[in-house]
XYZ file of C-alpha atoms in Angstrom:
747
model
C -58.121 18.571 29.337
C -56.790 17.531 32.782
C -56.351 14.019 31.428
C -54.153 15.345 28.614
C -52.031 17.346 31.086
C -51.607 14.203 33.204
C -50.391 12.215 30.192
C -47.963 14.991 29.241
C -46.686 15.135 32.832
C -46.171 11.364 32.942
C -44.384 11.497 29.596
C -42.087 14.229 30.913
C -41.289 12.154 34.010
C -40.504 9.120 31.789
C -38.228 11.188 29.529
C -36.373 12.598 32.567
C -36.020 9.106 34.070
C -34.774 7.714 30.761
C -32.291 10.571 30.420
C -31.111 10.031 33.982
C -30.710 6.301 33.304
C -28.668 7.083 30.205
C -26.461 9.405 32.254
C -26.072 6.675 34.840
C -24.871 4.370 32.060
C -22.565 7.092 30.743
C -24.632 7.993 27.655
C -26.218 11.311 26.834
C -27.296 10.259 23.321
C -28.619 7.011 21.814
C -25.851 4.673 20.665
C -25.587 3.947 16.930
C -23.224 2.197 14.532
C -23.331 5.252 12.257
C -24.163 8.870 13.104
C -25.075 11.414 10.495
C -23.562 14.830 11.123
C -25.884 17.751 10.463
C -24.807 21.133 9.155
C -26.129 22.631 12.363
C -23.980 20.397 14.615
C -21.324 22.299 16.530
C -17.804 20.816 16.893
C -18.797 19.867 20.435
C -21.928 18.069 19.234
C -19.913 16.205 16.601
C -17.559 14.885 19.307
C -20.543 13.995 21.493
C -21.955 11.936 18.617
C -18.546 10.324 18.048
C -18.602 9.177 21.678
C -21.841 7.275 21.043
C -20.782 5.357 17.910
C -20.564 1.633 18.710
C -19.750 -1.608 16.860
C -22.383 -3.964 15.529
C -22.567 -7.401 17.122
C -20.530 -8.879 14.255
C -17.896 -6.156 14.580
C -17.651 -6.658 18.329
C -17.369 -10.429 17.859
C -14.590 -9.856 15.316
C -12.684 -7.696 17.808
C -13.100 -10.404 20.456
C -11.568 -12.909 18.026
C -8.377 -10.824 18.461
C -5.764 -13.131 16.865
C -6.745 -14.789 13.587
C -5.015 -16.452 10.645
C -4.719 -16.201 6.886
C -3.974 -19.161 4.610
C -2.521 -18.370 1.172
C -2.281 -21.533 -0.912
C -2.545 -22.274 -4.620
C -0.554 -22.408 -7.880
C 1.792 -19.716 -6.519
C 2.911 -22.219 -3.883
C 4.370 -24.331 -6.697
C 5.545 -21.572 -9.064
C 7.103 -19.655 -6.132
C 5.376 -16.477 -7.344
C 3.517 -13.942 -5.209
C 0.984 -13.164 -7.932
C 0.021 -15.572 -10.680
C -0.926 -14.454 -14.185
C -4.090 -16.506 -14.745
C -2.460 -18.465 -17.565
C -1.079 -21.266 -15.384
C -1.880 -24.843 -16.303
C -3.926 -26.144 -13.330
C -1.660 -29.206 -13.234
C 1.119 -26.962 -11.895
C -0.721 -27.315 -8.585
C 1.032 -30.637 -7.963
C -0.299 -31.400 -4.489
C 0.173 -34.963 -3.285
C -0.675 -34.682 0.415
C -2.828 -32.390 2.561
C -2.977 -32.080 6.350
C -5.481 -29.402 7.340
C -5.631 -30.956 10.834
C -1.982 -29.970 11.255
C -2.816 -26.424 10.137
C -5.628 -26.099 12.646
C -3.743 -27.760 15.513
C -0.877 -25.302 14.981
C -3.193 -22.293 14.798
C -5.083 -23.438 17.885
C -1.778 -23.821 19.747
C -0.954 -20.215 18.832
C -4.173 -18.985 20.447
C -5.816 -18.130 17.133
C -9.601 -18.216 16.910
C -10.417 -17.968 13.194
C -8.860 -18.866 9.842
C -9.476 -17.038 6.556
C -8.779 -19.238 3.547
C -7.876 -17.928 0.082
C -10.404 -19.995 -1.844
C -9.576 -17.963 -4.961
C -6.635 -15.589 -5.346
C -6.086 -13.079 -8.173
C -5.099 -15.860 -10.603
C -8.698 -17.166 -10.597
C -7.716 -20.735 -9.592
C -10.343 -22.176 -7.196
C -9.579 -24.563 -4.332
C -13.047 -26.042 -3.951
C -15.294 -28.106 -6.230
C -17.064 -25.201 -7.908
C -19.872 -25.870 -10.363
C -19.029 -22.795 -12.417
C -15.433 -23.265 -13.628
C -12.923 -25.975 -14.414
C -9.946 -23.713 -13.655
C -9.141 -25.100 -10.270
C -8.463 -28.129 -8.139
C -10.897 -30.237 -10.181
C -8.416 -30.061 -13.084
C -5.383 -31.224 -11.073
C -4.084 -34.643 -10.111
C -4.879 -34.098 -6.439
C -7.251 -36.900 -5.377
C -7.846 -37.545 -9.103
C -9.470 -34.144 -9.447
C -11.971 -34.741 -6.664
C -10.135 -32.907 -3.873
C -11.740 -30.011 -2.025
C -9.402 -28.070 0.265
C -12.187 -25.816 1.503
C -14.112 -28.905 2.594
C -11.098 -30.449 4.355
C -10.340 -27.183 6.144
C -13.952 -26.688 7.230
C -13.943 -30.156 8.827
C -10.652 -29.439 10.617
C -11.973 -26.092 11.861
C -14.963 -27.846 13.408
C -12.643 -30.426 14.972
C -10.376 -27.803 16.584
C -13.029 -25.201 17.407
C -11.911 -22.523 14.956
C -14.166 -20.129 13.068
C -13.897 -20.181 9.280
C -13.673 -17.257 6.891
C -13.212 -17.085 3.139
C -11.131 -14.881 0.821
C -12.675 -14.640 -2.638
C -10.715 -12.329 -4.914
C -12.857 -9.961 -6.991
C -9.883 -9.709 -9.344
C -9.669 -12.762 -11.602
C -6.844 -13.011 -14.123
C -8.063 -16.317 -15.546
C -11.428 -14.767 -16.415
C -9.527 -11.855 -17.986
C -6.938 -13.817 -19.985
C -9.130 -16.728 -21.101
C -10.768 -15.968 -24.466
C -14.098 -17.201 -23.083
C -13.558 -15.406 -19.781
C -16.415 -13.501 -18.187
C -14.479 -10.625 -16.626
C -15.037 -7.410 -18.552
C -16.671 -9.172 -21.520
C -19.085 -6.243 -21.930
C -22.133 -8.450 -21.323
C -25.416 -6.727 -20.614
C -27.087 -6.452 -17.241
C -30.128 -8.714 -17.117
C -32.157 -10.419 -14.422
C -30.258 -13.512 -13.285
C -31.236 -16.153 -10.735
C -28.585 -16.972 -8.126
C -27.559 -19.739 -7.857
C -27.723 -20.819 -11.477
C -28.829 -24.441 -11.691
C -26.254 -27.009 -12.806
C -27.413 -30.439 -13.911
C -26.524 -33.143 -11.368
C -25.226 -30.658 -8.777
C -28.251 -29.489 -6.764
C -27.892 -27.300 -3.650
C -29.162 -28.445 -0.263
C -29.863 -24.784 0.513
C -32.935 -23.844 -1.537
C -32.623 -20.067 -1.063
C -32.461 -18.157 -4.336
C -31.994 -14.534 -5.389
C -32.694 -12.434 -8.427
C -30.277 -9.660 -9.346
C -29.740 -7.341 -12.300
C -26.124 -8.265 -13.074
C -23.697 -8.977 -15.918
C -21.840 -12.247 -16.597
C -18.933 -11.761 -14.210
C -21.077 -10.583 -11.291
C -23.330 -13.615 -11.850
C -20.246 -15.860 -11.809
C -18.978 -14.236 -8.630
C -22.360 -14.445 -6.874
C -22.735 -18.108 -7.837
C -19.368 -18.886 -6.269
C -20.173 -16.844 -3.175
C -23.367 -18.894 -2.847
C -21.363 -22.130 -2.956
C -18.869 -20.976 -0.351
C -21.476 -19.546 2.022
C -23.843 -22.520 1.943
C -21.782 -25.707 1.615
C -18.977 -25.405 4.175
C -20.656 -24.654 7.476
C -20.996 -21.238 9.138
C -18.777 -18.577 7.536
C -17.687 -15.859 9.947
C -15.755 -13.549 7.635
C -15.755 -12.704 3.932
C -12.518 -11.057 2.809
C -12.493 -8.804 -0.264
C -9.053 -7.740 -1.459
C -8.823 -4.370 -3.176
C -5.709 -5.316 -5.200
C -6.107 -5.605 -8.985
C -3.074 -6.688 -11.018
C -5.099 -6.169 -14.202
C -8.602 -5.090 -15.255
C -10.572 -5.346 -18.474
C -13.614 -3.897 -20.188
C -14.398 -1.419 -17.418
C -15.718 -4.257 -15.245
C -17.765 -3.019 -12.292
C -18.690 -4.990 -9.196
C -22.274 -5.082 -7.978
C -21.426 -4.895 -4.313
C -25.017 -4.181 -3.162
C -25.958 -7.595 -4.594
C -22.918 -9.249 -2.954
C -23.826 -7.621 0.351
C -27.446 -8.768 0.197
C -26.414 -12.342 -0.538
C -23.822 -12.393 2.296
C -26.180 -10.906 4.877
C -28.893 -13.408 3.962
C -26.751 -16.553 3.757
C -24.101 -15.773 6.403
C -25.648 -13.437 8.975
C -22.721 -13.959 11.363
C -20.118 -12.994 8.741
C -18.106 -9.818 9.038
C -17.106 -8.325 5.664
C -13.533 -7.103 5.255
C -12.757 -4.310 2.802
C -16.203 -2.747 3.082
C -18.176 -1.040 5.857
C -17.553 -3.758 8.469
C -13.756 -3.983 8.587
C -10.923 -1.973 7.071
C -7.296 -2.555 6.150
C -4.751 -1.167 8.606
C -2.899 0.468 5.716
C 0.169 -1.784 5.384
C 1.145 -5.453 5.151
C 4.146 -5.217 7.464
C 2.601 -5.536 10.910
C 3.066 -1.804 11.516
C 0.518 -0.233 13.850
C -0.600 3.270 14.694
C 0.143 4.478 18.211
C -3.460 5.729 18.283
C -5.997 3.619 16.395
C -9.534 5.053 16.534
C -12.277 2.886 15.055
C -14.707 5.806 14.712
C -13.959 6.961 11.165
C -15.240 10.038 9.268
C -17.062 9.537 5.943
C -18.300 11.943 3.284
C -21.380 9.788 2.591
C -23.297 6.961 4.228
C -20.811 4.048 4.516
C -23.649 1.501 4.404
C -24.531 2.636 0.870
C -20.994 2.747 -0.543
C -19.869 0.174 -3.102
C -16.199 1.053 -2.657
C -14.327 1.881 0.529
C -11.003 3.704 0.321
C -7.813 2.269 1.779
C -7.034 4.377 4.823
C -3.260 4.618 5.191
C -2.705 7.876 7.091
C -1.109 8.059 10.525
C -4.163 9.791 11.983
C -7.637 8.574 11.053
C -9.905 9.473 13.938
C -8.595 12.337 16.059
C -10.857 15.286 16.889
C -9.233 17.225 14.068
C -9.818 14.432 11.525
C -13.502 14.161 12.473
C -14.225 17.806 11.727
C -16.051 18.214 8.430
C -17.366 14.633 8.404
C -20.832 13.963 7.004
C -21.053 10.580 8.761
C -19.231 8.943 11.664
C -19.036 5.179 11.436
C -17.547 2.361 13.503
C -15.046 0.452 11.344
C -12.331 -1.628 13.059
C -8.957 -2.350 11.483
C -7.284 -5.669 10.755
C -3.495 -5.599 11.112
C -2.480 -8.136 8.490
C 1.003 -9.479 7.755
C 2.736 -12.787 7.069
C 4.845 -15.044 9.254
C 7.069 -15.570 6.201
C 8.655 -13.220 3.688
C 5.708 -13.258 1.306
C 2.094 -14.367 1.289
C 2.831 -17.707 -0.389
C 5.355 -20.380 0.562
C 8.535 -20.435 -1.529
C 11.160 -22.435 0.371
C 12.669 -23.137 3.774
C 16.121 -21.804 2.855
C 15.856 -18.215 1.672
C 12.342 -17.304 2.779
C 12.840 -16.135 6.347
C 10.315 -16.664 9.139
C 9.484 -14.039 11.756
C 10.927 -14.571 15.210
C 8.695 -15.324 18.184
C 9.644 -11.960 19.679
C 8.566 -10.163 16.502
C 5.177 -11.907 16.313
C 4.517 -11.395 20.032
C 5.410 -7.712 19.684
C 2.971 -7.339 16.760
C 0.319 -9.147 18.824
C 0.680 -6.710 21.725
C 0.777 -3.673 19.429
C -2.238 -4.730 17.327
C -4.608 -6.536 19.696
C -3.397 -4.232 22.448
C -3.803 -1.231 20.154
C -7.526 -1.529 19.310
C -7.255 -3.702 16.181
C -7.403 -7.352 15.077
C -4.183 -9.283 14.350
C -4.398 -11.281 11.100
C -1.261 -13.411 10.592
C -0.712 -15.354 7.375
C 0.797 -18.865 7.526
C 1.347 -20.318 4.030
C 1.332 -24.127 3.696
C 4.262 -25.709 1.863
C 4.226 -27.986 -1.174
C 3.669 -30.995 1.095
C 0.320 -29.538 2.191
C 1.606 -28.765 5.702
C 2.933 -25.823 7.698
C 6.742 -25.960 7.727
C 8.467 -26.886 11.039
C 9.825 -23.377 11.702
C 6.364 -21.835 11.326
C 4.902 -24.462 13.673
C 7.611 -23.789 16.251
C 6.949 -20.027 16.244
C 3.173 -20.552 16.474
C 3.599 -22.887 19.457
C 5.902 -20.435 21.235
C 3.505 -17.539 20.562
C 0.611 -19.451 22.108
C 2.676 -20.317 25.151
C 3.796 -16.726 25.572
C 0.289 -15.276 25.234
C -1.053 -17.816 27.723
C 1.676 -17.369 30.318
C 1.499 -13.562 30.053
C -2.256 -12.957 29.858
C -3.672 -16.150 31.337
C -4.020 -14.693 34.833
C -5.020 -11.189 35.889
C -2.792 -10.346 38.856
C -5.396 -7.812 40.021
C -8.347 -10.229 39.957
C -8.834 -10.135 43.756
C -7.946 -6.480 44.262
C -9.835 -3.898 46.264
C -11.485 -1.461 43.893
C -14.559 -1.226 41.670
C -15.702 -4.852 41.282
C -16.924 -4.171 37.730
C -13.296 -3.901 36.602
C -12.225 -7.388 37.705
C -15.329 -9.583 37.354
C -14.516 -10.943 33.849
C -17.990 -9.852 32.717
C -17.840 -7.604 29.628
C -21.448 -6.541 30.277
C -20.592 -4.890 33.597
C -18.695 -1.625 33.580
C -17.434 1.218 35.737
C -18.701 4.695 34.806
C -16.615 7.727 35.771
C -18.538 10.683 37.177
C -16.737 13.199 34.944
C -14.707 13.223 31.737
C -11.467 13.127 33.688
C -10.803 11.404 36.947
C -9.000 8.577 38.665
C -9.658 5.252 40.306
C -7.451 3.340 42.743
C -7.140 -0.384 43.382
C -5.054 -2.401 45.821
C -3.792 -5.954 45.357
C -3.969 -8.466 48.209
C -0.154 -8.443 48.314
C 2.667 -6.773 46.376
C 2.836 -7.970 42.762
C 5.505 -7.656 40.078
C 4.128 -6.498 36.740
C 5.245 -5.053 33.399
C 1.934 -4.961 31.508
C -1.405 -3.204 32.056
C -4.541 -3.908 30.045
C -7.612 -1.682 29.734
C -10.894 -2.153 27.872
C -13.683 0.341 27.301
C -17.315 -0.755 27.195
C -17.406 -0.126 23.448
C -20.518 -2.215 22.763
C -22.654 0.005 25.029
C -20.728 3.279 25.216
C -18.272 3.519 22.334
C -14.671 4.745 22.323
C -14.081 7.805 24.470
C -10.771 7.920 26.318
C -8.207 10.116 24.576
C -5.385 9.988 27.125
C -4.733 7.997 30.274
C -1.923 7.056 32.671
C -1.069 4.308 35.157
C 0.604 5.089 38.496
C 2.049 2.912 41.255
C 2.498 3.760 44.939
C 6.219 3.589 45.717
C 8.075 4.928 48.748
C 5.068 6.865 49.993
C 4.175 8.611 46.733
C 2.568 8.023 43.343
C 4.887 7.326 40.411
C 3.733 7.338 36.799
C 4.861 4.153 35.004
C 2.927 4.378 31.727
C 0.935 6.891 29.723
C -0.940 6.379 26.477
C -3.704 7.760 24.280
C -6.956 5.992 23.371
C -8.201 2.620 24.643
C -11.162 1.297 22.639
C -11.620 -2.477 22.589
C -8.255 -3.072 24.259
C -5.108 -1.188 25.197
C -1.962 -2.969 26.405
C 0.599 -0.757 28.108
C 4.180 -2.063 28.377
C 6.815 -0.824 30.816
C 9.866 -2.068 32.777
C 8.863 -4.370 35.614
C 7.807 -2.825 38.902
C 6.727 -4.337 42.224
C 3.922 -2.623 44.141
C 0.587 -3.259 45.851
C -1.307 -0.051 45.179
C -2.146 1.262 41.690
C -4.061 4.096 40.089
C -5.676 4.725 36.702
C -5.970 8.374 35.680
C -8.160 9.508 32.786
C -6.565 12.688 31.454
C -8.764 13.414 28.416
C -12.019 11.938 27.167
C -14.802 12.676 24.664
C -17.557 11.820 27.161
C -17.902 10.011 30.478
C -15.307 7.197 30.387
C -16.778 3.719 30.828
C -14.313 0.904 31.601
C -15.362 -2.736 31.291
C -12.121 -4.447 32.237
C -8.735 -3.771 33.758
C -5.806 -6.054 34.454
C -2.154 -6.229 35.407
C 0.146 -8.902 33.990
C 3.742 -10.030 33.865
C 5.611 -10.951 30.678
C 8.668 -13.052 31.441
C 11.870 -11.134 30.812
C 13.509 -13.184 28.090
C 17.082 -12.029 27.507
C 17.567 -11.435 23.782
C 20.044 -13.124 21.517
C 23.058 -10.838 21.294
C 25.291 -9.784 18.454
C 28.851 -8.464 18.671
C 29.944 -5.930 16.077
C 32.850 -3.615 15.486
C 32.306 -0.227 13.948
C 34.482 1.417 11.331
C 36.030 3.375 14.219
C 37.289 0.096 15.668
C 35.046 0.147 18.733
C 33.211 -3.030 19.721
C 29.476 -2.937 20.439
C 27.218 -5.621 21.944
C 23.518 -5.272 21.216
C 20.323 -7.303 20.971
C 20.371 -9.137 17.658
C 17.832 -7.787 15.215
C 15.962 -10.594 13.523
C 16.520 -10.631 9.785
C 13.207 -10.276 7.981
C 13.470 -8.440 4.717
C 9.826 -8.407 3.567
C 7.852 -5.200 4.131
C 9.743 -4.033 7.264
C 7.549 -2.440 9.933
C 10.372 -0.356 11.406
C 9.805 -1.574 14.964
C 12.451 -2.873 17.382
C 10.736 -5.854 19.012
C 13.397 -6.270 21.692
C 13.025 -2.654 22.754
C 9.230 -2.730 22.563
C 8.928 -5.821 24.755
C 10.652 -3.921 27.582
C 12.905 -6.831 28.518
C 14.894 -5.861 31.622
C 18.409 -7.285 31.359
C 22.121 -6.495 31.600
C 24.904 -7.515 29.245
C 28.124 -9.000 30.641
C 31.214 -9.763 28.573
C 34.765 -11.071 28.654
C 37.834 -10.398 26.485
C 40.102 -13.148 27.835
C 38.321 -16.155 26.350
C 36.517 -17.176 29.556
C 32.758 -17.722 29.781
C 30.877 -14.550 30.830
C 28.855 -14.531 34.069
C 27.069 -11.945 36.199
C 30.497 -11.160 37.722
C 32.099 -10.335 34.363
C 32.547 -6.884 32.840
C 29.277 -4.940 32.505
C 28.658 -3.651 29.003
C 27.931 0.088 29.124
C 28.669 1.098 25.552
C 31.149 0.723 22.703
C 34.691 -0.068 23.813
C 38.139 -0.486 22.269
C 40.014 -3.732 22.768
C 42.899 -5.686 21.327
C 41.175 -8.924 22.367
C 41.068 -11.753 19.851
C 37.784 -13.146 21.183
C 34.876 -11.323 22.831
C 32.163 -13.341 24.587
C 28.905 -11.922 25.940
C 25.700 -12.945 27.691
C 22.439 -11.173 28.565
C 21.040 -11.860 32.034
C 17.545 -10.758 33.029
C 16.696 -9.084 36.299
C 15.170 -12.324 37.579
C 18.359 -14.257 36.749
C 17.185 -15.870 33.495
C 20.189 -16.214 31.189
C 20.375 -15.897 27.451
C 22.738 -17.782 25.172
C 26.445 -16.984 25.217
C 27.584 -15.390 21.972
C 31.183 -15.009 20.920
C 33.057 -13.381 18.090
C 36.616 -13.634 16.928
C 37.807 -10.080 16.351
C 39.881 -9.422 13.282
C 42.119 -6.492 12.409
C 40.604 -3.009 12.508
C 39.347 -1.931 9.089
C 39.702 1.799 9.692
C 42.663 2.064 7.269
C 41.561 -0.485 4.671
C 41.137 0.486 1.031
C 40.386 -1.202 -2.273
C 43.376 -1.421 -4.626
C 41.780 -3.348 -7.470
C 38.543 -5.178 -8.324
C 37.660 -7.456 -11.194
C 34.480 -5.320 -11.556
C 31.576 -3.969 -9.515
C 27.913 -3.147 -9.896
C 26.946 0.497 -9.477
C 24.997 -0.018 -6.241
C 27.505 -2.503 -4.807
C 31.002 -0.933 -4.800
C 34.039 -2.607 -3.263
C 34.197 -0.687 0.023
C 30.917 -2.310 1.117
C 32.760 -5.569 1.808
C 34.490 -4.018 4.858
C 31.992 -1.428 6.129
C 31.043 -3.538 9.219
C 27.506 -3.930 7.857
C 26.493 -7.414 6.712
C 23.398 -6.038 4.952
C 25.487 -4.180 2.369
C 27.794 -5.997 -0.050
C 30.174 -5.763 -2.995
C 29.115 -7.597 -6.118
C 31.016 -8.027 -9.357
C 29.351 -7.862 -12.725
C 28.376 -11.137 -14.348
C 31.065 -13.102 -16.152
C 32.333 -16.623 -16.491
C 35.601 -16.221 -14.546
C 38.215 -13.867 -13.127
C 36.386 -12.513 -10.070
C 38.846 -11.060 -7.535
C 39.586 -8.253 -5.104
C 42.865 -6.704 -3.872
C 42.873 -4.865 -0.521
C 45.411 -2.605 1.178
C 45.232 -3.185 4.964
C 47.094 0.064 5.664
C 50.108 -1.525 7.411
C 52.148 -4.712 7.652
C 50.412 -7.509 9.554
C 50.902 -11.177 10.436
C 47.965 -12.812 8.686
C 46.679 -16.083 10.140
C 43.103 -16.374 8.805
C 40.226 -14.645 7.092
C 36.423 -14.933 7.332
C 33.918 -14.558 4.515
C 30.288 -13.511 5.061
C 28.084 -14.056 1.990
C 25.243 -11.714 1.173
C 21.827 -13.211 1.915
C 19.594 -10.733 0.134
C 19.143 -13.061 -2.827
C 21.686 -15.841 -2.382
C 23.739 -14.864 -5.452
C 27.514 -14.774 -5.885
C 28.507 -17.104 -3.049
C 32.250 -17.878 -3.072
C 32.430 -21.689 -2.897
C 36.148 -22.059 -3.739
C 39.119 -19.745 -4.107
C 42.649 -18.686 -3.224
C 44.100 -16.184 -0.778
C 47.363 -14.432 -1.608
C 49.431 -11.998 0.518
C 51.987 -9.380 -0.533
C 54.248 -6.855 1.183
C 54.320 -4.456 -1.794
C 51.215 -5.354 -3.821
C 53.347 -6.768 -6.643
C 55.018 -9.917 -5.418
C 52.511 -12.430 -4.047
C 52.752 -15.400 -1.688
C 49.926 -17.938 -1.769
C 48.360 -18.304 1.662
C 46.215 -21.275 0.673
C 43.205 -22.569 -1.242
C 39.839 -22.680 0.508
C 36.487 -24.360 -0.011
C 33.202 -23.380 1.656
C 30.490 -26.024 1.279
C 26.687 -25.817 1.522
C 26.595 -22.018 1.274
C 23.213 -21.938 -0.436
C 21.491 -23.863 2.360
C 23.602 -22.286 5.113
C 24.755 -18.776 4.106
C 26.615 -18.150 7.378
C 30.054 -16.626 7.975
C 32.886 -19.036 7.085
C 36.440 -19.038 8.443
C 39.620 -20.182 6.661
C 42.849 -20.527 8.628
C 46.087 -20.327 6.679
C 48.460 -23.287 6.968
C 51.136 -20.900 8.258
C 51.362 -17.246 9.190
C 52.099 -14.956 6.232
C 53.283 -11.392 6.761
C 52.097 -8.675 4.426
C 50.117 -5.504 3.851
C 48.112 -6.469 0.758
C 45.591 -9.296 0.449
C 44.145 -10.753 -2.736
C 41.101 -13.043 -2.839
C 40.267 -14.764 -6.109
C 37.235 -16.984 -6.621
C 37.673 -20.227 -8.554
C 34.071 -21.451 -8.151
C 30.762 -19.723 -7.407
C 28.025 -21.742 -5.671
C 25.081 -22.771 -7.805
C 26.922 -21.968 -11.038
C 26.323 -18.232 -10.656
C 28.482 -15.881 -12.744
C 29.152 -13.067 -10.249
C 30.941 -12.782 -6.904
C 29.599 -11.006 -3.820
C 31.058 -10.351 -0.372
C 28.952 -8.887 2.429
C 31.789 -8.689 4.941
C 35.451 -9.661 5.004
C 37.584 -9.975 8.137
C 41.322 -10.590 8.388
C 42.906 -12.189 11.462
């Protein structure tokens, strides 16, 4: 009996020691990837469980990849469509050259770590030498039908040290539209061996599976087997949830897909299922608070379908209440560098600015998600020069900003600055503060925090950063959760002593890394505008990118610290010129402006010739107009809106009343760039004092509008006095049959 008591006593001591060790590490419960919530769990216990949900190794590795790439390439590249229809002749994929080394060199220069290749998009066209279809690259003229883009890319990834992932669309329009197609053909579920043997095409990998599946699931599993076994290690499998069309009530046997992936590609993370989720948009928009602990109504590991989570709040305390399971599921913030997933052209398809991409990088990677940026190759099999330039600049900016932790030799908890993700600093309570002092004063405008999510989960709900200035603490940044990584951005400050305050947390906060950084203050490109009230404004130019706008102001987000200086006498602006403090009235003919950063770095000088005020302008007569594009939009001081006439062979004109007599010397024409239609290539300008008797001011011609849709100026041969102006088009660029004007100015 005494022996039993001794064993029980020793067991009790071990349990207490283990519990104490857990407390020392910041844990009061075992850590799990998924926690089931019991009916008996109190709200407090639910939050305690949430604080002990952690990523799997593959999920954590995916978060550490941080900045990754998408490659959309296929028939759509040549048809200029976003979605194909599955009926395309494979020969439309008229690829002559391919340079996957250039792709990978560009992505590597950007600081990307992984590329996900669309081996098959919704159209069903395959870009590798599949044994199970002839609807793909094998039926094109590329390399006499023997080309394999997946193979070329895999070799380039190995050469440049990039991980490789694969996008295989479950939707398949070719298998739907083809009369012998397998998708939704109502075939029965029988035992099938994967991979199915094909004469003369044996597999080096001898693994095989048996699944109860129908024809399309067998087809899909066979192709998954090819992709996961013949192109080196695959680190991500990307399942798109989009379905342009379905047929026959086709169901996907995801448990079979999952088993095959886990067996053949154990390092692969699976997007669109329990491993990774969509951020909820394709614009590069991010949530201000992105929790990766997500509530589920049933076990996420057993689900065949995972819902798209698009709400603003996914993981707050309130959202977790009522959950049956809590599961770790990181988000990928996916968007494209171009307006669209596939390449169309280098003229109308705009490319994101470096500022915009860098802003998305800091908001996504620095907001507890993964940044997935699409770069579509062009019809020459290369990334276009503008895309390459932006990627290079992004890599340089990331490196120069985050390449050196300015607090690396600071006094403070050594676990925060040792570059070892396995070491961490555990707070003694759920709120608290920690101070650190640099060896000398440093100038910073970024702070980075990381929680020890692989051992302790996501816990911090609110935190702040302070600096010691003039003998007291000053708060410079405050934010919500941290998770894998939080980047805080603020105007630059110089100090030596800093403090992190944890204001709210779900359990003991555990920090694995902390850093201070400096992003160079790059003065933005400016734009000069005049409002309908006649006042002139000078602001940071907003980059034109019309595809899926994210609603963010990159210039404002990047916290660039600069002043704007301007002149109205034609001289070049300097730091001694007039300081811009808001809209101003001026009779100046030319306004010039420059942005100068706090450290003296200068932006480009921008100038604008100022025409007559449009406050009293009105439309007298139009040849015609479309309902959504009336005539007044051509002088509303907004280049995004425009007048457009209805289609017709000839006779497009506009008559304006300027409100008073003026000496007219010139006019400028700004074409609309929304779709490149209705560009006024040739025409006449006429002037009248009474709107009845007209004097011809001249005939104009604006060349190359389609390739360069910028504002054009025409100066009259001599000054003509009048109150009314008539513009009549005699030729529309590209043979179009309508006329459009985004903005008209009279000088």
